Amino acid sequence: MLREQVALLRQNFPMTLVASLATALGTMWVMDGAVDPQALTAWLISHVLVVMGVYLSLRSMDPTTDPARWSAYKLMACMAGMGLSWGGLGLVVMHWGNASSVVYAIGIVSTVSSGALGLGAPLYRAYLVYLSCAIGSVLLAIALAGGPVLWPALFLVLVYFSLTCMQASTADTATRRSIALKLENQRLVGELRAESQRAQAAQQIAEKADRDKSRFLAAASHDLRQPLHAMGLFLESLQRSPLNAHQQTVLDHAHAASSAAAEMLTTLLDYSRLEAGVVKVRPSAFAVQPLLTALEQEFGVQADNARLVYRTRETSLAAHADRSLVGLVMRNFISNALRYTTRGGVLIACRRRGQRVALEVWDTGIGIPQHQWDDIFQEFLQLDNPERDRRKGLGLGLAIVHRLVNEMGGTTVELRSQPGRGSVFRLWMDAWDGALEDEAAPLPEDRSLEGLHVLAIDDDEAVLLGMQSLLQSWGCHCTVAGSGAEALKHLGDDTPDLIITDFRLRHEETGKQVLQALRTHLGTAVPAIIMTGDTSPQRLRDAQSTSALLLHKPVSTGQLREAMVQLITQPQPINAATTSGAAGP
C-alpha cells in the first residue's frame, strides 16, 4: 500500500513543480509595487532553488526498488521544503509589504495549498507536512507582526487549515480504497494467470501422456506381435506332425494361449488405430442377414465350446452404414456377451423402428447395474474382473465400440441390463429401403499351393524359420531373406509367384521399398502380402498405399492361406483393407 502511495505522489510531482514556478512568477507580477522588490526577488530565487532541489531528489528516487518507507520520508521532506518556501512568502510580505499585499499573500498561499491537495492526496502524511509548513508560516507571520487588526484573518486561516485537513483525510481514504482495489485486482489477475498456466501445464502433461500412451501401444503391439506370429507358425507346423494324445493336449493348450494373446493384441491394434485417426468411414447400403450369418460362423463354435446356445434371428432388413465397422462393433458386443455369460446363451437379432434399424445382442449373463452403464465404455475397465484375468480380455472392447460409434456418425448405442438376468446391447443405424448392390463374389474354393514359389522377407529369424516350415508343409518352394538386397541376391533371375514381406525391416528399410525394388528388378508386378505388427499411423498409411494385401500380425495360418489363394487366383493389384485379423479399415 505504501509503495503504491509513494509511486502516485512521485508521479504527480513534476507537473506540480512546473505549476509552482508559474505561480511564483505570477506572484512577482501581482506583488509588484506592494512589496520590496529585493525581498521579493530573494524569495523567488530561494523558491527556484527549492524546486530544483526537489526535482533532483525525485530523479534519484526509484519507487520500484527503494524501500517504501525511506521513499515516503524523502517525499515528505520535499513537501516540507515546498511548504516552507510558500509559507516564507507570508513572512516576506509581513516585513516588506503593505496591508493589501498581506491579503494577496494569504490568498496566494491558500490557493497554492488547495492546489497541492491533488498532489498530496495519495499520501496524507506528506500533504499534512506541506500544509503545516505553508499555513503555519503564514499564521506565525500574522501572529508576530499583524497585531489585533489581522486576528480575523488569523481565525479564517485556522478554519481553512482545519477544513483542508479534513478534505485531505477524505481524499486519503478514497485513494487508499482505490489502491486496495487495484492490488486486489492484481492479485486476482495473478491467480487467474497462475491457474491458467497450471491448467495449460496440466493439459500439456495430459496430451503428452496421451501421445506417450499411443506410442507405447504401437511399440508394444509391434514388439509382441513378432514372437507371437512366429509361435503361431511353429505351432501350425507342429500340428501337422504325428503326436500322441498327451502331446496333442499340450499343443491344444498352446494354441489356446496363443489365440488369447492374439485376440488381446488385435484389440490393442483396433484401439490404437482409432487413436491414430486412420480409421476411414465408408458408409454404404448392405443387407444385414449376411453379416449375421458370418458372425454366427465365427462365434458359434466358441459358444458351443462354452456350452452356450448361440441363436440368430433371420431378417430381411437392410441398413446404411460402414459394414466393416458395424461388424467390428458387433464382434465386440458378441465377444463381451460370451465372456460374461456362463449359462443360457446369446441371441442376435435385428429390428426396425421407423427409419432406424437396430442390431441387438441379448445375453443371459451377469448383467450390469444401472449406475455403471456409462462406466463400462471407459478404457481398461472391467466390472467383474478385479483380479485382471487376461482370459477376460483387456477391457477395451466397449471403449472401442464407443469410439467407433463416434467415428461413424448417425449410429448410437443403447444398453439395457438387469444384474443377474442379462443384458442387451443395441446398435442403431439408418434403415435402407432402396435396391442393394450384389454382394461381393465369395473367395474361390481352397486350392493346393503345391509348387508355389514364395519369397518370404523378414528381419526376425524366428519368423523366417516358422514361415519356411509352414510354407514347405503346404508344398511351397520357399526362398527366405532378411532384407531387399539379400532377396535380390537369392532370387537371381528367378521370378517368385508370390512375395510375403514384413513392413519394418532392418536399417529403416520398409516392405514398401522392398516391393518397389523387387518389382523394378523383375520387371513385373508380383502379387505380394505385407505383414506388420506396427500400428504407427504413418506406417499404416504407407503400407496401405501399396498394391499389396495388408495383414496384421499375428496372422493365423488360415488367414495367410486364404490371402495367398486370393492373390494367386486374382493376381491383379489389390488395395485391400480388411477387417480385424487381416488389415484395418
Coordinates of C-alpha atoms in Angstrom, one line a residue:
M1 CA 0.0 0.0 0.0
L2 CA 2.7 2.5 1.0
R3 CA 4.7 1.7 -2.1
E4 CA 1.7 2.5 -4.3
Q5 CA 1.1 5.7 -2.5
V6 CA 4.7 6.8 -2.9
A7 CA 4.6 5.9 -6.6
L8 CA 1.4 8.0 -7.1
L9 CA 2.8 11.0 -5.2
R10 CA 6.1 10.9 -7.2
Q11 CA 4.1 10.6 -10.4
N12 CA 2.2 13.8 -9.6
F13 CA 5.2 15.9 -8.5
P14 CA 6.8 17.0 -11.8
M15 CA 3.7 18.9 -13.1
T16 CA 3.2 20.4 -9.7
L17 CA 6.8 21.8 -9.7
V18 CA 6.1 23.4 -13.1
A19 CA 2.8 24.9 -11.7
S20 CA 4.6 26.1 -8.6
L21 CA 7.2 28.0 -10.7
A22 CA 4.5 29.6 -12.9
T23 CA 2.6 30.7 -9.7
A24 CA 5.7 32.2 -8.2
L25 CA 6.3 34.3 -11.4
G26 CA 2.6 35.4 -11.2
T27 CA 3.2 36.4 -7.6
M28 CA 6.0 38.6 -8.6
W29 CA 3.7 40.4 -11.1
V30 CA 0.8 40.7 -8.6
M31 CA 3.1 41.9 -5.7
D32 CA 5.0 44.4 -7.9
G33 CA 4.9 47.8 -6.1
A34 CA 3.3 46.3 -2.9
V35 CA 6.4 44.5 -1.6
D36 CA 10.1 45.5 -1.6
P37 CA 11.4 44.2 -4.9
Q38 CA 14.7 43.0 -3.5
A39 CA 13.0 41.0 -0.8
L40 CA 10.5 39.5 -3.3
T41 CA 13.4 38.7 -5.7
A42 CA 15.3 37.0 -2.9
W43 CA 12.2 34.9 -2.1
L44 CA 11.7 33.9 -5.8
I45 CA 15.4 32.8 -6.0
S46 CA 15.1 30.7 -2.9
H47 CA 11.8 29.2 -4.2
V48 CA 13.5 28.3 -7.5
L49 CA 16.4 26.7 -5.6
V50 CA 13.9 24.6 -3.5
V51 CA 12.1 23.5 -6.7
M52 CA 15.4 22.4 -8.2
G53 CA 16.4 20.6 -5.1
V54 CA 13.0 18.8 -5.0
Y55 CA 13.4 17.9 -8.7
L56 CA 16.9 16.4 -8.3
S57 CA 15.7 14.5 -5.2
L58 CA 12.8 13.0 -7.3
R59 CA 15.3 12.0 -10.0
S60 CA 17.3 10.0 -7.6
M61 CA 14.3 8.0 -6.4
D62 CA 13.2 4.6 -7.7
P63 CA 9.9 3.6 -6.0
T64 CA 10.1 0.1 -7.5
T65 CA 13.4 -0.8 -5.8
D66 CA 13.9 1.7 -3.0
P67 CA 12.4 0.8 0.4
A68 CA 8.9 2.2 0.5
R69 CA 9.3 3.8 4.0
W70 CA 12.5 5.6 3.0
S71 CA 10.9 6.9 -0.2
A72 CA 8.0 8.2 1.9
Y73 CA 10.3 10.1 4.2
K74 CA 12.1 11.6 1.3
L75 CA 8.8 12.8 -0.3
M76 CA 7.7 14.2 3.0
A77 CA 10.9 16.2 3.2
C78 CA 10.3 17.5 -0.4
M79 CA 6.8 18.5 0.6
A80 CA 8.0 20.2 3.7
G81 CA 10.5 22.2 1.6
M82 CA 7.8 23.3 -0.8
G83 CA 5.5 24.3 2.1
L84 CA 8.2 26.3 3.9
S85 CA 9.0 28.1 0.6
W86 CA 5.4 29.2 0.1
G87 CA 5.0 30.0 3.8
G88 CA 8.1 32.2 3.6
L89 CA 6.1 34.4 1.2
G90 CA 3.9 35.4 4.2
L91 CA 7.0 36.4 6.3
V92 CA 8.4 38.5 3.4
V93 CA 5.1 40.3 2.9
M94 CA 4.6 41.0 6.6
H95 CA 8.0 42.7 6.9
W96 CA 8.4 44.3 3.5
G97 CA 4.9 44.8 2.2
N98 CA 1.8 46.8 2.8
A99 CA -1.7 45.8 4.0
S100 CA -3.0 44.9 0.6
S101 CA 0.0 42.7 -0.1
V102 CA -0.8 40.7 3.1
V103 CA -4.3 39.9 1.8
Y104 CA -2.8 38.8 -1.6
A105 CA -0.2 36.7 0.2
I106 CA -2.9 34.9 2.3
G107 CA -5.0 34.3 -0.8
I108 CA -2.0 33.0 -2.9
V109 CA -0.7 30.7 -0.2
S110 CA -4.3 29.3 0.4
T111 CA -4.8 28.8 -3.3
V112 CA -1.4 27.0 -3.7
S113 CA -2.2 24.9 -0.7
S114 CA -5.6 23.9 -2.2
G115 CA -3.9 23.0 -5.5
A116 CA -1.3 20.9 -3.6
L117 CA -4.2 18.8 -2.2
G118 CA -4.3 17.0 -5.6
L119 CA -0.6 16.4 -5.3
G120 CA -0.6 15.1 -1.7
A121 CA -3.8 13.2 -1.8
P122 CA -2.1 9.8 -2.3
L123 CA 0.0 10.3 0.9
Y124 CA -1.9 12.1 3.7
R125 CA 1.1 12.5 6.0
A126 CA 3.1 14.2 3.2
Y127 CA 0.3 16.7 2.5
L128 CA -0.2 17.3 6.2
V129 CA 3.5 18.2 6.5
Y130 CA 3.2 20.5 3.5
L131 CA 0.1 22.3 4.8
S132 CA 1.5 22.7 8.3
C133 CA 4.7 24.3 6.9
A134 CA 2.9 26.6 4.4
I135 CA -0.1 27.7 6.6
G136 CA 2.0 27.5 9.8
S137 CA 4.4 30.1 8.4
V138 CA 1.5 32.5 7.5
L139 CA 0.0 32.0 10.9
L140 CA 3.3 32.8 12.6
A141 CA 3.8 35.9 10.5
I142 CA 0.3 37.1 11.3
A143 CA 0.6 36.4 15.0
L144 CA 4.0 38.1 15.3
A145 CA 3.6 41.2 13.0
G146 CA 0.0 41.7 12.2
G147 CA -1.5 42.7 15.6
P148 CA -5.2 42.7 16.5
V149 CA -6.1 44.1 13.1
L150 CA -5.3 40.7 11.4
W151 CA -6.8 38.5 14.1
P152 CA -9.9 37.8 11.9
A153 CA -7.6 36.8 9.1
L154 CA -5.8 34.6 11.6
F155 CA -9.1 32.9 12.5
L156 CA -10.1 32.4 8.9
V157 CA -6.7 30.9 8.2
L158 CA -7.2 28.4 11.1
V159 CA -10.6 27.5 9.8
Y160 CA -9.2 27.0 6.3
F161 CA -6.4 24.8 7.8
S162 CA -8.9 22.6 9.6
L163 CA -11.3 22.2 6.6
T164 CA -8.4 21.4 4.3
C165 CA -7.1 18.8 6.7
M166 CA -10.5 17.1 6.8
Q167 CA -10.7 17.2 3.0
A168 CA -7.2 15.7 2.7
S169 CA -8.2 12.9 5.1
T170 CA -11.2 12.1 2.9
A171 CA -9.1 12.2 -0.2
D172 CA -6.5 9.9 1.5
T173 CA -9.3 7.4 2.4
A174 CA -10.6 7.3 -1.2
T175 CA -7.0 6.9 -2.5
R176 CA -6.3 4.0 -0.2
R177 CA -9.5 2.3 -1.2
S178 CA -8.6 2.8 -4.9
I179 CA -5.2 1.3 -4.3
A180 CA -6.6 -1.6 -2.3
L181 CA -9.0 -2.3 -5.2
K182 CA -6.1 -2.2 -7.7
L183 CA -4.0 -4.5 -5.5
E184 CA -6.9 -6.9 -5.2
N185 CA -7.5 -6.9 -8.9
Q186 CA -3.8 -7.5 -9.5
R187 CA -3.9 -10.4 -7.0
L188 CA -7.0 -11.9 -8.8
V189 CA -5.4 -11.5 -12.2
G190 CA -2.3 -13.1 -10.9
E191 CA -4.3 -16.0 -9.5
L192 CA -6.2 -16.4 -12.8
R193 CA -3.0 -16.3 -14.8
A194 CA -1.4 -18.9 -12.4
E195 CA -4.5 -21.0 -12.7
S196 CA -4.4 -20.7 -16.4
Q197 CA -0.8 -21.6 -16.5
R198 CA -1.4 -24.6 -14.3
A199 CA -4.3 -25.7 -16.4
Q200 CA -2.2 -25.3 -19.6
A201 CA 0.6 -27.2 -18.0
A202 CA -1.8 -29.9 -16.9
Q203 CA -3.3 -30.0 -20.4
Q204 CA 0.2 -30.3 -21.9
I205 CA 1.0 -33.1 -19.5
A206 CA -2.2 -34.9 -20.4
E207 CA -1.6 -34.5 -24.1
K208 CA 2.0 -35.8 -23.7
A209 CA 0.7 -38.7 -21.6
D210 CA -1.8 -39.5 -24.3
R211 CA 0.9 -39.3 -27.0
D212 CA 3.2 -41.5 -24.9
K213 CA 0.4 -44.0 -24.4
S214 CA -0.3 -44.2 -28.1
R215 CA 3.4 -44.6 -28.9
F216 CA 3.6 -47.3 -26.1
L217 CA 0.6 -49.2 -27.5
A218 CA 2.1 -49.0 -31.0
A219 CA 5.6 -50.2 -29.9
A220 CA 4.3 -52.8 -27.6
S221 CA 1.9 -54.1 -30.2
H222 CA 4.6 -54.4 -32.8
D223 CA 7.2 -56.0 -30.5
L224 CA 4.8 -58.5 -29.1
R225 CA 3.3 -59.5 -32.4
Q226 CA 6.6 -60.6 -33.9
P227 CA 7.3 -63.6 -31.5
L228 CA 3.6 -64.4 -31.3
H229 CA 3.4 -64.6 -35.1
A230 CA 6.5 -66.8 -35.2
M231 CA 5.0 -69.0 -32.4
G232 CA 1.8 -69.4 -34.4
L233 CA 3.7 -70.6 -37.5
F234 CA 5.7 -73.1 -35.4
L235 CA 2.5 -74.4 -33.7
E236 CA 0.8 -74.9 -37.1
S237 CA 3.9 -76.8 -38.4
L238 CA 3.9 -78.9 -35.2
Q239 CA 0.1 -79.6 -35.7
R240 CA 1.0 -81.4 -38.9
S241 CA 3.4 -83.7 -37.1
P242 CA 2.5 -87.1 -35.6
L243 CA 1.6 -86.6 -31.9
N244 CA 0.4 -88.8 -29.1
A245 CA -2.6 -87.9 -27.0
H246 CA -0.7 -86.1 -24.3
Q247 CA 1.3 -84.1 -26.8
Q248 CA -1.9 -83.1 -28.7
T249 CA -3.4 -81.9 -25.4
V250 CA -0.4 -79.7 -24.7
L251 CA -0.5 -78.4 -28.2
D252 CA -4.2 -77.5 -27.9
H253 CA -3.4 -75.6 -24.7
A254 CA -0.6 -73.8 -26.5
H255 CA -2.9 -72.9 -29.4
A256 CA -5.5 -71.6 -26.9
A257 CA -2.9 -69.4 -25.1
S258 CA -1.6 -68.1 -28.5
S259 CA -5.1 -67.3 -29.7
A260 CA -5.9 -65.4 -26.4
A261 CA -2.7 -63.3 -26.8
A262 CA -3.5 -62.7 -30.5
E263 CA -7.0 -61.6 -29.6
M264 CA -5.7 -59.1 -27.0
L265 CA -3.2 -57.7 -29.5
T266 CA -5.8 -57.4 -32.1
T267 CA -7.9 -55.4 -29.6
L268 CA -4.9 -53.1 -29.0
L269 CA -4.5 -52.7 -32.7
D270 CA -8.1 -51.7 -33.1
Y271 CA -7.8 -49.2 -30.2
S272 CA -4.5 -47.7 -31.4
R273 CA -5.8 -47.3 -35.0
L274 CA -8.8 -45.4 -33.6
E275 CA -6.5 -43.1 -31.6
A276 CA -4.2 -42.7 -34.6
G277 CA -7.2 -41.5 -36.6
V278 CA -6.5 -43.8 -39.6
V279 CA -10.0 -45.4 -39.5
K280 CA -11.9 -44.3 -42.6
V281 CA -15.6 -44.5 -42.5
R282 CA -17.2 -45.7 -45.8
P283 CA -21.0 -45.9 -45.4
S284 CA -23.0 -47.9 -47.9
A285 CA -26.2 -49.9 -48.1
F286 CA -25.9 -53.6 -47.1
A287 CA -28.2 -56.4 -46.2
V288 CA -28.0 -57.3 -42.5
Q289 CA -28.5 -61.1 -42.8
P290 CA -25.1 -62.0 -44.5
L291 CA -23.4 -60.1 -41.7
L292 CA -25.3 -62.0 -39.0
T293 CA -24.5 -65.3 -40.8
A294 CA -20.8 -64.5 -40.9
L295 CA -20.9 -63.7 -37.2
E296 CA -22.6 -67.0 -36.3
Q297 CA -20.0 -68.9 -38.2
E298 CA -17.3 -67.0 -36.3
F299 CA -18.7 -67.2 -32.8
G300 CA -20.9 -70.3 -33.0
V301 CA -18.1 -72.7 -32.3
Q302 CA -16.9 -70.6 -29.4
A303 CA -20.4 -70.7 -27.9
D304 CA -20.6 -74.5 -28.4
N305 CA -17.3 -75.0 -26.6
A306 CA -18.6 -72.9 -23.7
R307 CA -21.8 -74.9 -23.7
L308 CA -23.9 -71.8 -24.5
V309 CA -26.7 -71.5 -27.0
Y310 CA -26.0 -69.2 -29.9
R311 CA -29.1 -68.2 -31.9
T312 CA -29.6 -65.8 -34.8
R313 CA -33.0 -64.5 -35.7
E314 CA -33.2 -64.2 -39.5
T315 CA -34.1 -60.8 -41.0
S316 CA -34.6 -59.3 -44.5
L317 CA -33.8 -55.7 -43.3
A318 CA -31.0 -53.5 -44.8
A319 CA -29.1 -50.7 -43.2
H320 CA -26.9 -47.8 -44.4
A321 CA -23.6 -47.6 -42.5
D322 CA -20.0 -48.8 -42.8
R323 CA -20.4 -52.6 -42.9
S324 CA -16.9 -53.4 -41.7
L325 CA -17.1 -51.1 -38.7
V326 CA -20.6 -52.3 -37.9
G327 CA -19.1 -55.8 -38.0
L328 CA -16.3 -54.8 -35.6
V329 CA -18.9 -53.3 -33.2
M330 CA -21.0 -56.5 -33.3
R331 CA -17.9 -58.6 -32.7
N332 CA -17.1 -56.7 -29.6
F333 CA -20.7 -56.9 -28.4
I334 CA -20.8 -60.7 -29.0
S335 CA -17.4 -61.4 -27.6
N336 CA -18.3 -59.4 -24.5
A337 CA -21.6 -61.3 -24.1
L338 CA -19.9 -64.7 -24.4
R339 CA -17.2 -63.8 -22.0
Y340 CA -19.6 -62.8 -19.2
T341 CA -22.3 -65.5 -19.8
T342 CA -21.8 -68.8 -18.0
R343 CA -25.3 -70.3 -18.6
G344 CA -28.0 -69.9 -21.2
G345 CA -26.7 -68.2 -24.3
V346 CA -26.8 -65.2 -26.6
L347 CA -29.4 -64.1 -29.2
I348 CA -28.5 -61.9 -32.2
A349 CA -31.5 -60.1 -33.8
C350 CA -32.4 -57.2 -35.9
R351 CA -35.5 -54.9 -35.6
R352 CA -36.8 -51.7 -37.2
R353 CA -38.3 -48.7 -35.6
G354 CA -39.4 -46.0 -38.2
Q355 CA -36.4 -45.0 -40.2
R356 CA -33.9 -46.7 -37.9
V357 CA -32.6 -50.3 -37.7
A358 CA -31.2 -51.9 -34.5
L359 CA -28.8 -54.8 -34.4
E360 CA -29.2 -56.4 -31.0
V361 CA -27.1 -58.7 -28.8
W362 CA -29.0 -60.4 -26.0
D363 CA -27.3 -62.4 -23.3
T364 CA -28.2 -64.2 -20.1
G365 CA -25.0 -63.2 -18.3
I366 CA -24.2 -61.4 -15.1
G367 CA -25.9 -58.1 -16.0
I368 CA -24.8 -54.6 -15.3
P369 CA -26.1 -52.3 -12.5
Q370 CA -27.7 -49.1 -14.0
H371 CA -25.2 -46.8 -12.2
Q372 CA -22.4 -48.4 -14.1
W373 CA -23.9 -48.3 -17.6
D374 CA -21.7 -45.3 -18.6
D375 CA -18.6 -46.6 -16.8
I376 CA -18.3 -49.8 -18.9
F377 CA -17.4 -47.7 -22.0
Q378 CA -14.3 -46.4 -20.3
E379 CA -10.9 -47.7 -21.3
F380 CA -9.4 -50.7 -19.5
L381 CA -12.4 -51.0 -17.2
Q382 CA -13.8 -54.4 -16.4
L383 CA -16.6 -54.6 -13.8
D384 CA -16.3 -58.3 -12.9
N385 CA -12.5 -58.8 -13.3
P386 CA -10.7 -57.3 -10.2
E387 CA -8.0 -59.9 -10.5
R388 CA -7.3 -58.8 -14.1
D389 CA -7.7 -62.3 -15.5
R390 CA -6.5 -61.8 -19.1
R391 CA -8.8 -64.6 -20.3
K392 CA -11.5 -62.0 -19.9
G393 CA -9.8 -59.5 -22.2
L394 CA -8.3 -56.1 -21.7
G395 CA -11.4 -54.0 -21.0
L396 CA -11.1 -52.2 -24.3
G397 CA -13.9 -53.8 -26.3
L398 CA -16.7 -51.4 -25.3
A399 CA -14.3 -48.4 -25.4
I400 CA -13.6 -49.4 -29.0
V401 CA -17.3 -49.5 -29.6
H402 CA -17.8 -46.1 -28.1
R403 CA -15.1 -44.6 -30.4
L404 CA -16.3 -46.5 -33.5
V405 CA -19.9 -45.1 -33.0
N406 CA -18.5 -41.6 -32.7
E407 CA -16.4 -42.1 -35.8
M408 CA -19.3 -43.5 -37.9
G409 CA -21.8 -40.8 -37.0
G410 CA -25.5 -41.5 -37.4
T411 CA -25.2 -44.5 -35.2
T412 CA -26.0 -44.8 -31.5
V413 CA -25.6 -47.5 -28.8
E414 CA -28.4 -48.4 -26.4
L415 CA -27.9 -50.6 -23.3
R416 CA -30.5 -52.3 -21.1
S417 CA -29.5 -54.7 -18.3
Q418 CA -30.6 -56.2 -15.1
P419 CA -28.0 -57.7 -12.7
G420 CA -28.2 -61.5 -12.6
R421 CA -30.6 -61.7 -15.6
G422 CA -28.5 -60.4 -18.5
S423 CA -28.1 -57.5 -20.9
V424 CA -29.0 -56.3 -24.3
F425 CA -26.8 -54.0 -26.5
R426 CA -28.4 -52.3 -29.5
L427 CA -26.6 -50.6 -32.3
W428 CA -29.0 -48.2 -34.0
M429 CA -28.4 -47.3 -37.7
D430 CA -30.2 -45.7 -40.6
A431 CA -32.6 -48.1 -42.4
W432 CA -32.3 -48.6 -46.1
D433 CA -35.3 -49.2 -48.4
G434 CA -33.7 -49.0 -51.8
A435 CA -32.1 -51.6 -54.0
L436 CA -28.9 -53.3 -52.9
E437 CA -25.8 -53.9 -54.9
D438 CA -24.8 -57.5 -55.5
E439 CA -22.7 -58.9 -52.7
A440 CA -19.0 -59.4 -53.5
A441 CA -18.3 -62.7 -55.0
P442 CA -17.1 -65.2 -52.5
L443 CA -13.5 -66.3 -52.5
P444 CA -12.7 -69.3 -54.6
E445 CA -12.6 -72.7 -53.1
D446 CA -9.4 -73.6 -51.3
R447 CA -6.8 -74.9 -53.7
S448 CA -3.5 -76.6 -53.4
L449 CA -0.4 -74.4 -53.0
E450 CA 1.8 -77.3 -54.2
G451 CA 4.8 -76.0 -56.2
L452 CA 4.1 -72.3 -55.5
H453 CA 7.4 -70.3 -55.4
V454 CA 7.1 -67.9 -52.4
L455 CA 9.7 -65.3 -51.4
A456 CA 9.5 -64.5 -47.7
I457 CA 11.3 -61.5 -46.3
D458 CA 11.6 -60.7 -42.6
D459 CA 14.4 -59.4 -40.3
D460 CA 13.3 -61.8 -37.5
E461 CA 15.0 -65.1 -37.8
A462 CA 12.4 -67.0 -35.8
V463 CA 9.6 -65.6 -38.1
L464 CA 11.6 -66.7 -41.2
L465 CA 12.1 -70.2 -39.9
G466 CA 8.5 -70.5 -38.9
M467 CA 7.3 -69.2 -42.3
Q468 CA 9.6 -71.5 -44.1
S469 CA 8.5 -74.5 -42.2
L470 CA 4.8 -73.7 -42.7
L471 CA 5.1 -72.9 -46.4
Q472 CA 7.1 -76.1 -47.0
S473 CA 4.4 -78.1 -45.2
W474 CA 1.9 -76.7 -47.8
G475 CA 4.2 -77.9 -50.6
C476 CA 5.5 -74.5 -51.5
H477 CA 9.0 -73.8 -52.7
C478 CA 10.2 -71.1 -50.2
T479 CA 13.1 -68.6 -50.5
V480 CA 13.8 -66.6 -47.4
A481 CA 15.7 -63.3 -46.9
G482 CA 16.3 -60.8 -44.2
S483 CA 16.4 -57.7 -46.5
G484 CA 15.7 -56.5 -50.0
A485 CA 19.3 -56.8 -51.1
E486 CA 19.5 -60.4 -49.7
A487 CA 16.3 -61.2 -51.6
L488 CA 17.7 -60.0 -54.9
K489 CA 20.9 -62.0 -54.3
H490 CA 19.0 -65.2 -53.5
L491 CA 16.5 -64.9 -56.4
G492 CA 18.9 -64.3 -59.2
D493 CA 16.9 -64.5 -62.4
D494 CA 14.0 -66.4 -60.8
T495 CA 10.7 -64.7 -60.5
P496 CA 8.6 -65.8 -57.5
D497 CA 4.9 -66.4 -57.7
L498 CA 4.2 -64.5 -54.5
I499 CA 6.1 -62.2 -52.2
I500 CA 5.5 -62.1 -48.4
T501 CA 7.3 -59.4 -46.6
D502 CA 7.4 -57.7 -43.2
F503 CA 6.8 -54.0 -43.3
R504 CA 9.5 -52.8 -40.9
L505 CA 12.9 -54.3 -41.7
R506 CA 16.5 -53.5 -40.5
H507 CA 18.2 -50.2 -41.2
E508 CA 14.9 -48.4 -41.6
E509 CA 14.1 -50.3 -44.8
T510 CA 10.4 -50.9 -45.3
G511 CA 8.4 -53.5 -47.1
K512 CA 7.1 -50.9 -49.5
Q513 CA 10.6 -50.0 -50.6
V514 CA 11.5 -53.7 -50.9
L515 CA 8.5 -54.4 -53.1
Q516 CA 9.3 -51.4 -55.4
A517 CA 12.9 -52.6 -55.8
L518 CA 11.9 -56.2 -56.5
R519 CA 9.2 -55.4 -59.0
T520 CA 11.5 -53.0 -60.8
H521 CA 14.3 -55.6 -60.9
L522 CA 11.9 -58.4 -62.0
G523 CA 10.0 -56.2 -64.4
T524 CA 6.6 -57.5 -63.2
A525 CA 4.1 -56.6 -60.5
V526 CA 4.5 -59.8 -58.5
P527 CA 1.5 -60.3 -56.1
A528 CA 2.5 -59.5 -52.6
I529 CA 1.4 -59.6 -49.0
I530 CA 2.7 -57.2 -46.4
M531 CA 2.6 -58.4 -42.8
T532 CA 3.2 -55.9 -40.0
G533 CA 2.8 -55.7 -36.3
D534 CA 3.2 -51.9 -36.4
T535 CA 0.4 -49.5 -35.5
S536 CA 2.1 -46.3 -36.3
P537 CA -0.4 -44.1 -38.3
Q538 CA 2.2 -43.1 -40.9
R539 CA 3.4 -46.7 -41.3
L540 CA -0.2 -47.9 -41.8
R541 CA -0.8 -45.3 -44.4
D542 CA 2.5 -46.2 -46.2
A543 CA 1.6 -49.9 -46.2
Q544 CA -1.9 -49.3 -47.4
S545 CA -0.6 -47.2 -50.3
T546 CA 1.0 -50.3 -52.0
S547 CA -0.8 -52.7 -54.2
A548 CA -0.1 -55.5 -51.7
L549 CA -2.6 -57.2 -49.4
L550 CA -2.0 -55.9 -45.8
L551 CA -2.2 -58.4 -42.9
H552 CA -1.6 -57.6 -39.2
K553 CA 0.5 -59.9 -37.1
P554 CA -0.1 -62.3 -35.5
V555 CA -1.6 -63.8 -38.7
S556 CA -3.3 -67.2 -38.3
T557 CA -2.4 -69.9 -40.8
G558 CA -6.0 -69.8 -42.1
Q559 CA -5.8 -66.1 -42.8
L560 CA -2.4 -66.4 -44.5
R561 CA -3.6 -69.4 -46.7
E562 CA -6.8 -67.5 -47.6
A563 CA -4.8 -64.4 -48.6
M564 CA -2.4 -66.5 -50.7
V565 CA -5.2 -68.3 -52.5
Q566 CA -6.9 -64.9 -53.2
L567 CA -3.8 -63.4 -54.7
I568 CA -2.8 -66.3 -56.9
T569 CA -6.4 -66.7 -58.1
Q570 CA -6.9 -63.0 -58.6
P571 CA -3.4 -61.7 -59.5
Q572 CA -4.5 -58.1 -60.3
P573 CA -3.2 -55.4 -57.9
I574 CA -5.3 -55.2 -54.8
N575 CA -5.5 -52.2 -52.4
A576 CA -7.1 -54.1 -49.6
A577 CA -8.1 -53.0 -46.2
T578 CA -9.7 -56.0 -44.5
T579 CA -11.1 -56.1 -41.0
S580 CA -9.8 -57.3 -37.7
G581 CA -7.4 -60.2 -38.1
A582 CA -6.4 -59.0 -41.6
A583 CA -6.0 -55.4 -42.3
G584 CA -7.6 -52.5 -40.5
P585 CA -10.4 -50.4 -42.0

